[in-house]
CSV table of C-alpha atoms and ligand atoms in Angstrom, one decimal:
chain,number,residue,atom,x,y,z
A,1,MET,CA,-0.2,0.1,-0.1
A,2,LYS,CA,1.4,3.1,-1.1
A,3,HIS,CA,0.6,6.5,1.2
A,4,THR,CA,1.5,9.8,0.8
A,5,ALA,CA,1.6,12.1,3.5
A,6,ALA,CA,-0.8,15.7,2.4
A,7,ALA,CA,-0.5,18.7,4.1
A,8,GLY,CA,-0.1,19.6,7.6
A,9,TYR,CA,-1.5,20.5,10.8
A,10,GLY,CA,-0.7,23.9,11.9
A,11,GLY,CA,2.5,25.5,10.6
A,12,PRO,CA,5.5,23.7,11.8
A,13,LEU,CA,4.2,20.1,9.7
A,14,GLU,CA,2.5,22.6,7.2
A,15,ALA,CA,6.0,23.2,5.9
A,16,VAL,CA,7.2,19.5,6.0
A,17,GLY,CA,6.3,19.0,2.8
A,18,PHE,CA,3.9,16.1,1.9
A,19,VAL,CA,5.9,13.2,1.8
A,20,LEU,CA,6.6,12.6,5.8
A,21,LEU,CA,7.1,8.7,5.8
A,22,GLY,CA,3.9,7.2,5.8
A,23,LEU,CA,1.8,9.4,7.4
A,24,ILE,CA,-1.2,10.9,6.2
A,25,LEU,CA,-2.0,14.6,7.7
A,26,ALA,CA,-5.5,14.3,7.4
A,27,GLY,CA,-6.0,18.3,9.1
A,28,CYS,CA,-4.3,21.9,9.4
A,29,THR,CA,-5.5,24.6,11.2
A,30,ALA,CA,-4.4,27.3,8.3
A,31,PRO,CA,-6.6,30.0,9.3
A,32,LEU,CA,-8.8,31.5,6.7
A,33,GLU,CA,-12.1,32.7,6.8
A,34,THR,CA,-13.2,33.5,3.5
A,35,PRO,CA,-17.0,32.8,2.8
A,36,LEU,CA,-17.8,30.5,-0.3
A,37,ASP,CA,-19.4,31.3,-3.2
A,38,ALA,CA,-22.7,30.2,-3.8
A,39,ALA,CA,-23.0,29.2,-7.3
A,40,PRO,CA,-26.7,27.8,-8.1
A,41,GLY,CA,-26.9,24.1,-7.4
A,42,VAL,CA,-29.0,21.2,-9.3
A,43,ALA,CA,-32.0,19.4,-7.8
A,44,GLY,CA,-31.7,15.8,-6.7
A,45,ARG,CA,-30.1,13.4,-4.9
A,46,SER,CA,-26.2,13.4,-6.6
A,47,ALA,CA,-24.3,17.0,-7.5
A,48,GLN,CA,-23.3,17.8,-10.7
A,49,ALA,CA,-20.1,19.3,-11.5
A,50,PRO,CA,-19.7,22.7,-13.5
A,51,PRO,CA,-17.6,22.7,-16.1
A,52,GLY,CA,-14.1,22.8,-16.5
A,53,ARG,CA,-13.6,20.5,-12.9
A,54,GLU,CA,-14.4,17.5,-14.0
A,55,GLY,CA,-11.0,16.8,-15.8
A,56,ASP,CA,-9.6,17.5,-12.8
A,57,ARG,CA,-12.1,15.2,-10.2
A,58,MET,CA,-11.2,11.9,-12.7
A,59,ARG,CA,-7.6,12.8,-12.7
A,60,MET,CA,-7.8,12.7,-8.7
A,61,VAL,CA,-10.1,9.6,-8.5
A,62,GLU,CA,-6.7,8.0,-10.8
A,63,ARG,CA,-3.4,9.3,-9.6
A,64,GLN,CA,-4.8,9.9,-5.6
A,65,LEU,CA,-6.8,6.8,-5.2
A,66,LEU,CA,-6.8,3.8,-7.8
A,67,THR,CA,-3.3,3.9,-7.6
A,68,ARG,CA,-3.0,3.2,-3.8
A,69,ASP,CA,-5.6,1.2,-2.0
A,70,ILE,CA,-9.4,2.5,-3.2
A,71,THR,CA,-11.1,-0.1,-4.8
A,72,ASP,CA,-14.4,-0.5,-3.8
A,73,PRO,CA,-16.1,0.7,-6.8
A,74,ARG,CA,-19.2,3.0,-5.8
A,75,VAL,CA,-16.7,5.0,-3.8
A,76,VAL,CA,-14.8,5.3,-6.6
A,77,ARG,CA,-18.0,6.4,-8.9
A,78,ALA,CA,-18.7,9.1,-5.5
A,79,MET,CA,-15.5,10.3,-5.5
A,80,ARG,CA,-15.4,11.1,-9.2
A,81,ARG,CA,-18.8,12.7,-8.5
A,82,VAL,CA,-19.4,15.4,-6.2
A,83,PRO,CA,-17.1,18.4,-6.6
A,84,ARG,CA,-15.3,19.4,-4.2
A,85,GLU,CA,-14.6,22.8,-5.4
A,86,ARG,CA,-17.7,23.7,-4.5
A,87,PHE,CA,-17.3,22.8,-0.4
A,88,VAL,CA,-13.6,25.3,-0.5
A,89,PRO,CA,-13.5,28.8,-0.3
A,90,PRO,CA,-13.0,30.8,-3.3
A,91,ASP,CA,-9.4,31.4,-3.3
A,92,GLN,CA,-8.6,27.5,-2.3
A,93,ARG,CA,-10.5,27.0,-5.6
A,94,GLN,CA,-7.7,26.0,-7.6
A,95,ARG,CA,-6.1,23.6,-5.1
A,96,ALA,CA,-9.1,21.3,-4.7
A,97,TYR,CA,-7.8,18.3,-6.8
A,98,GLU,CA,-4.8,18.5,-5.0
A,99,ASP,CA,-3.5,15.7,-3.0
A,100,ARG,CA,-3.8,17.5,0.5
A,101,PRO,CA,-6.1,18.6,2.8
A,102,LEU,CA,-6.7,22.7,3.0
A,103,PRO,CA,-8.0,25.4,4.8
A,104,ILE,CA,-12.0,26.0,5.0
A,105,GLY,CA,-11.3,28.9,7.7
A,106,TYR,CA,-12.2,28.7,11.3
A,107,ARG,CA,-8.7,27.4,11.9
A,108,GLN,CA,-10.7,23.8,10.1
A,109,THR,CA,-10.2,22.2,6.8
A,110,ILE,CA,-11.2,20.1,4.3
A,111,SER,CA,-9.5,16.3,4.5
A,112,GLN,CA,-7.4,15.1,1.7
A,113,PRO,CA,-9.9,13.4,-1.2
A,114,TYR,CA,-7.2,10.3,-0.6
A,115,ILE,CA,-8.7,10.3,3.7
A,116,VAL,CA,-12.3,11.1,2.8
A,117,ALA,CA,-11.8,8.2,0.2
A,118,TYR,CA,-10.2,5.9,2.6
A,119,MET,CA,-12.2,6.7,5.3
A,120,THR,CA,-15.7,5.7,3.6
A,121,GLN,CA,-14.7,2.8,1.7
A,122,ALA,CA,-13.4,1.3,5.7
A,123,LEU,CA,-17.3,2.1,6.5
A,124,ARG,CA,-18.4,-1.0,3.6
A,125,LEU,CA,-21.8,1.8,3.4
A,126,THR,CA,-24.8,0.0,2.0
A,127,PRO,CA,-27.3,2.1,0.0
A,128,ASP,CA,-29.9,1.2,2.4
A,129,ALA,CA,-27.7,3.3,5.4
A,130,LYS,CA,-28.2,5.9,7.9
A,131,VAL,CA,-24.7,7.3,8.8
A,132,LEU,CA,-23.9,9.4,11.5
A,133,GLU,CA,-21.1,12.0,10.6
A,134,VAL,CA,-18.8,13.8,13.4
A,135,GLY,CA,-16.9,17.3,12.2
A,136,THR,CA,-19.2,18.2,9.4
A,137,GLY,CA,-16.9,21.3,8.6
A,138,SER,CA,-17.2,21.7,4.7
A,139,GLY,CA,-19.8,19.1,3.9
A,140,TYR,CA,-18.0,17.3,1.8
A,141,GLN,CA,-17.3,14.1,3.2
A,142,ALA,CA,-21.4,13.7,4.4
A,143,ALA,CA,-21.7,14.8,0.2
A,144,VAL,CA,-19.6,11.3,-0.6
A,145,LEU,CA,-21.7,9.7,2.2
A,146,ALA,CA,-24.7,10.7,0.5
A,147,GLU,CA,-23.9,9.1,-2.7
A,148,LEU,CA,-24.0,6.0,-0.9
A,149,ALA,CA,-26.1,5.7,1.5
A,150,ALA,CA,-29.8,6.3,2.7
A,151,ALA,CA,-29.4,8.9,4.9
A,152,VAL,CA,-26.8,10.8,6.3
A,153,TYR,CA,-26.7,13.3,9.9
A,154,SER,CA,-24.5,15.4,10.3
A,155,ILE,CA,-22.7,17.3,13.9
A,156,GLU,CA,-20.4,20.3,13.4
A,157,ILE,CA,-19.2,22.5,16.4
A,158,ILE,CA,-18.9,26.1,14.7
A,159,THR,CA,-22.0,27.6,14.0
A,160,GLN,CA,-20.7,29.1,10.5
A,161,LEU,CA,-19.7,26.0,9.3
A,162,ALA,CA,-22.4,24.1,10.2
A,163,GLU,CA,-24.9,26.8,8.2
A,164,ARG,CA,-22.4,26.9,5.6
A,165,ALA,CA,-21.8,23.2,4.5
A,166,ARG,CA,-26.1,22.9,5.1
A,167,ASP,CA,-26.0,25.6,2.3
A,168,THR,CA,-24.4,24.3,0.2
A,169,LEU,CA,-25.5,20.7,0.5
A,170,ALA,CA,-28.7,22.1,-0.3
A,171,GLU,CA,-27.7,23.9,-3.1
A,172,LEU,CA,-26.2,20.4,-4.7
A,173,GLY,CA,-29.4,18.9,-3.9
A,174,TYR,CA,-28.5,16.5,-0.9
A,175,ALA,CA,-32.0,15.8,0.5
A,176,ASN,CA,-30.8,12.8,2.3
A,177,VAL,CA,-28.4,15.1,4.7
A,178,GLN,CA,-29.0,16.9,7.2
A,179,VAL,CA,-26.6,19.2,9.5
A,180,ARG,CA,-26.8,20.1,13.0
A,181,GLN,CA,-24.8,22.3,14.6
A,182,GLY,CA,-23.6,20.9,18.6
A,183,ASP,CA,-21.0,19.0,20.2
A,184,GLY,CA,-21.2,15.3,18.3
A,185,TYR,CA,-19.4,14.2,21.3
A,186,ALA,CA,-23.0,13.5,22.3
A,187,GLY,CA,-23.5,11.8,18.6
A,188,TRP,CA,-27.2,12.3,17.8
A,189,PRO,CA,-29.1,9.9,19.9
A,190,GLU,CA,-32.9,10.7,18.2
A,191,GLN,CA,-32.0,8.6,14.9
A,192,ALA,CA,-30.1,5.9,16.7
A,193,PRO,CA,-28.8,3.6,16.2
A,194,PHE,CA,-26.7,3.9,13.3
A,195,ASP,CA,-25.1,1.6,10.5
A,196,ALA,CA,-22.4,3.4,10.5
A,197,ILE,CA,-20.7,6.4,12.3
A,198,MET,CA,-17.4,8.9,11.0
A,199,VAL,CA,-15.7,10.8,13.3
A,200,THR,CA,-13.3,13.5,11.6
A,201,ALA,CA,-12.2,15.4,14.6
A,202,ALA,CA,-9.6,13.6,17.1
A,203,PRO,CA,-10.3,13.0,20.4
A,204,ASP,CA,-8.0,11.7,22.5
A,205,HIS,CA,-10.6,8.2,23.4
A,206,VAL,CA,-13.9,7.1,21.3
A,207,PRO,CA,-16.4,8.4,23.0
A,208,GLN,CA,-18.8,6.1,24.6
A,209,PRO,CA,-22.3,7.7,23.5
A,210,LEU,CA,-21.1,7.3,20.0
A,211,VAL,CA,-19.9,3.4,20.8
A,212,ASP,CA,-24.2,3.0,22.2
A,213,GLN,CA,-25.4,4.4,19.3
A,214,LEU,CA,-23.6,1.9,16.3
A,215,ALA,CA,-26.2,-0.6,15.7
A,216,VAL,CA,-25.2,-4.4,15.7
A,217,GLY,CA,-23.0,-4.8,12.9
A,218,GLY,CA,-22.0,-1.3,12.5
A,219,ARG,CA,-18.9,0.1,11.9
A,220,LEU,CA,-17.2,3.4,13.5
A,221,ILE,CA,-14.0,5.0,12.1
A,222,ILE,CA,-12.7,7.4,13.9
A,223,PRO,CA,-8.6,9.1,14.7
A,224,VAL,CA,-7.7,8.4,18.2
A,225,GLY,CA,-4.9,10.0,19.9
A,226,GLN,CA,-3.5,13.6,21.4
A,227,ASN,CA,-1.0,15.0,18.6
A,228,ARG,CA,-0.8,12.7,16.0
A,229,GLN,CA,-3.1,9.7,16.0
A,230,THR,CA,-4.6,6.7,14.4
A,231,LEU,CA,-7.4,5.7,12.4
A,232,THR,CA,-9.3,3.2,14.4
A,233,ILE,CA,-12.6,1.1,13.5
A,234,LEU,CA,-15.0,-0.4,15.9
A,235,THR,CA,-17.2,-3.0,14.8
A,236,ARG,CA,-20.3,-3.6,17.5
A,237,THR,CA,-20.5,-7.2,18.0
A,238,GLU,CA,-23.8,-9.1,19.4
A,239,ASP,CA,-20.9,-9.4,22.8
A,240,GLY,CA,-19.2,-6.2,22.7
A,241,VAL,CA,-17.0,-4.5,20.2
A,242,GLU,CA,-14.2,-5.1,17.8
A,243,GLN,CA,-11.3,-3.1,17.5
A,244,ASP,CA,-9.2,-2.7,15.1
A,245,THR,CA,-6.0,0.1,13.9
A,246,THR,CA,-4.9,1.1,10.4
A,247,LEU,CA,-3.1,4.5,9.9
A,248,PRO,CA,-1.7,7.1,11.4
A,249,VAL,CA,-3.4,10.5,10.3
A,250,LEU,CA,-3.2,13.8,11.8
A,251,PHE,CA,-6.8,15.3,11.9
A,252,VAL,CA,-7.3,19.1,13.8
A,253,PRO,CA,-8.5,17.7,17.6
A,254,MET,CA,-12.3,17.5,18.7
A,255,THR,CA,-13.5,20.2,21.2
A,256,GLY,CA,-16.3,20.3,23.5
A,257,GLU,CA,-17.0,17.5,25.9
A,258,ALA,CA,-14.0,15.4,24.3
A,259,GLU,CA,-11.4,18.2,25.7
A,260,ARG,CA,-13.0,17.9,29.0
A,261,ARG,CA,-13.2,14.3,29.9
B,1,SAM,N1,-15.3,16.4,7.3
B,1,SAM,C1,-14.9,17.7,7.2
B,1,SAM,C2,-14.8,18.5,5.8
B,1,SAM,O1,-15.6,17.1,4.6
B,1,SAM,O2,-14.9,19.0,5.0
B,1,SAM,C3,-13.2,17.8,7.5
B,1,SAM,C4,-13.5,18.4,9.2
B,1,SAM,S1,-12.8,18.6,9.5
B,1,SAM,C5,-11.1,17.7,10.0
B,1,SAM,C6,-12.9,18.6,11.6
B,1,SAM,C7,-14.4,18.8,11.7
B,1,SAM,O3,-14.6,18.8,13.3
B,1,SAM,C8,-14.2,20.7,12.3
B,1,SAM,O4,-15.0,21.8,10.9
B,1,SAM,C9,-15.0,20.9,13.7
B,1,SAM,O5,-15.1,22.6,13.4
B,1,SAM,C10,-15.0,20.2,13.8
B,1,SAM,N2,-15.5,19.6,15.2
B,1,SAM,C11,-14.3,19.2,16.0
B,1,SAM,N3,-15.1,19.0,17.2
B,1,SAM,C12,-16.1,19.1,17.5
B,1,SAM,C13,-17.0,18.5,18.1
B,1,SAM,N4,-17.0,18.0,19.2
B,1,SAM,N5,-18.1,18.3,17.6
B,1,SAM,C14,-18.5,18.4,16.8
B,1,SAM,N6,-17.9,18.7,15.2
B,1,SAM,C15,-16.7,19.1,15.4
């Protein structure tokens, strides 16, 4: 498996560049307060690419995903469909298909395309799945999940990001995504159980409420750790929980309740 690291988290790692011995750097905290602009969307479940970037998107899939370990055809198809440039601020649009995370404002990031695809693939979603995402950010990951699942519930702690993601997803016609502003540590109990849960901010432990909201047979993927993390996959069984660890990654920290525990 070939892992090429993307850009960093905070100043020092940003300067290190793209190749860091297999460490996948999925987040960074470059401050950016630029709002997304709002091109008109299309109706329906799936997004439609504005002209001009489809070639970039196909190349991103070919070079960044298919040359690595993204093999699930449904995930590949979803990554070919979602217009990533619509989820980044205008001054980042040219870079939308680069092999790295990008700043989205409020010291948060949209994750590297490979990490989005990797985490999505790890959930093994079926078309009837009900999915919870913690850390909506730009809404891009939620859109990819929405291409593959029946319903996506996504929680974002920063009000402005939650509102912006909600608008972008609505403009693009993703009627099967609900975005809520709040602390995702507690999950979304009213909608539980979930067939899959994805956490895209890093706590130093797995929040128990999320484990409790996983259906039997369901999978939870989460970066766990303080400065650097390990992507951890939990599978709920009849008897308890099985845990597996995969990639080393670098995500922005989970804030709120996770920091107090
Ligand atoms: N999935 C996002 C996307 O596609 O753009 C990228 C997520 S970004 C790496 C992590 C996000 O998690 C940030 O927007 C951050 O504000 C959010 N976050 C951090 N702690 C959170 C919490 N306790 N509950 C909900 N969201 C949280």
